[in-house]
């Protein structure tokens, strides 16, 4: 059976998922070499290519095709409604939908879209007639895609797809889910909230700090350097994840998430956000999960509704699984 690999390069770890039509066969999250990615940007494509190659070999990963997730910072993703038109017309029109973000060098970008559905007429007697397209559209610098392709080529991998993370998650959300929900990625450098209505992407909210912000606090409290603090944090050494100063960060985070929930409600008064699914490595910090559950007005869940079963490995590599399923 054909195997597909999905790759996601985080700021802390390289996530890889190998899937077949039947499901996920293997997931790997491997800590990146120091300094390879800074603030979500790849510093050395060459070094990362070698790391990808080495990791695939070490973990004995075999696959036929490969896809990569492009991080939020490198892609503009948005949900748009447009009048009914042909694929050809859409191609011409898409750049205009991004005129707020891309003001110069329109031609330097790739534009792509996925049709989420159609919107019917509100005119009496014409209620079953579609008049608008409901789209998820994305724009990405051509040079970014070229850099990624080159990097994977150097790693001995031919890249077949590069998709935004929002699209990767859409691939995973079961077709029968029609409630609104939030996927909360608790990452190393940031926490990202992805709002969906069923499988339809709505919006993204980024909180610009992640679990690495605990390191200075732990370093201070336990009199070690931030590098050692990072290893303490991951292992919850001497219960350092439960330090008061850490809890303060969890509490700030929870308040920011609550604000985003209210903001979503304000913008979508007819839609009730039902719950939040936690993913990313930070989802394993129980003290953080507890603060989120206590603070938020909606339930906090794992990802089992999305991916069938929830495990630490899957939660960390969810984006990679979505890329493999493209
Ligand atoms: N089991 C664990 N317990 C506690 N913390 C963990 C655990 N596993 C990972 N982490 C931490 O969670 C954070 C996020 O990990 P993750 O693997 O999601 O990072 P990433 O995807 O590279 O980051 P980003 O999405 O911000 O680019 C990291 O700081 C990592 O050290
Ligand atoms: Mg991540």
Coordinates of C-alpha atoms in Angstrom, one line a residue, residues 75-80 94-104 106 109 111 137 139:
X75 CA 1.4 31.8 4.3
X76 CA -1.6 34.1 4.3
X77 CA -4.7 32.0 4.7
X78 CA -8.2 33.3 4.6
X79 CA -11.8 32.3 4.2
X80 CA -13.5 34.2 1.4
X94 CA -7.5 35.5 -6.1
X95 CA -4.7 38.0 -5.9
X96 CA -7.2 40.7 -5.4
X97 CA -8.6 38.9 -2.4
X98 CA -5.2 39.4 -0.7
X99 CA -4.7 43.1 -1.6
X100 CA -4.8 44.0 2.1
X101 CA -1.8 41.8 2.8
X102 CA 0.1 41.8 -0.4
X103 CA 0.5 45.3 -1.7
X104 CA 3.6 44.9 -3.9
X106 CA 1.8 40.3 -6.5
X109 CA 3.3 34.8 -4.8
X111 CA -2.2 31.6 -4.9
X137 CA -7.7 30.7 -0.1
X139 CA -1.0 32.9 -0.7

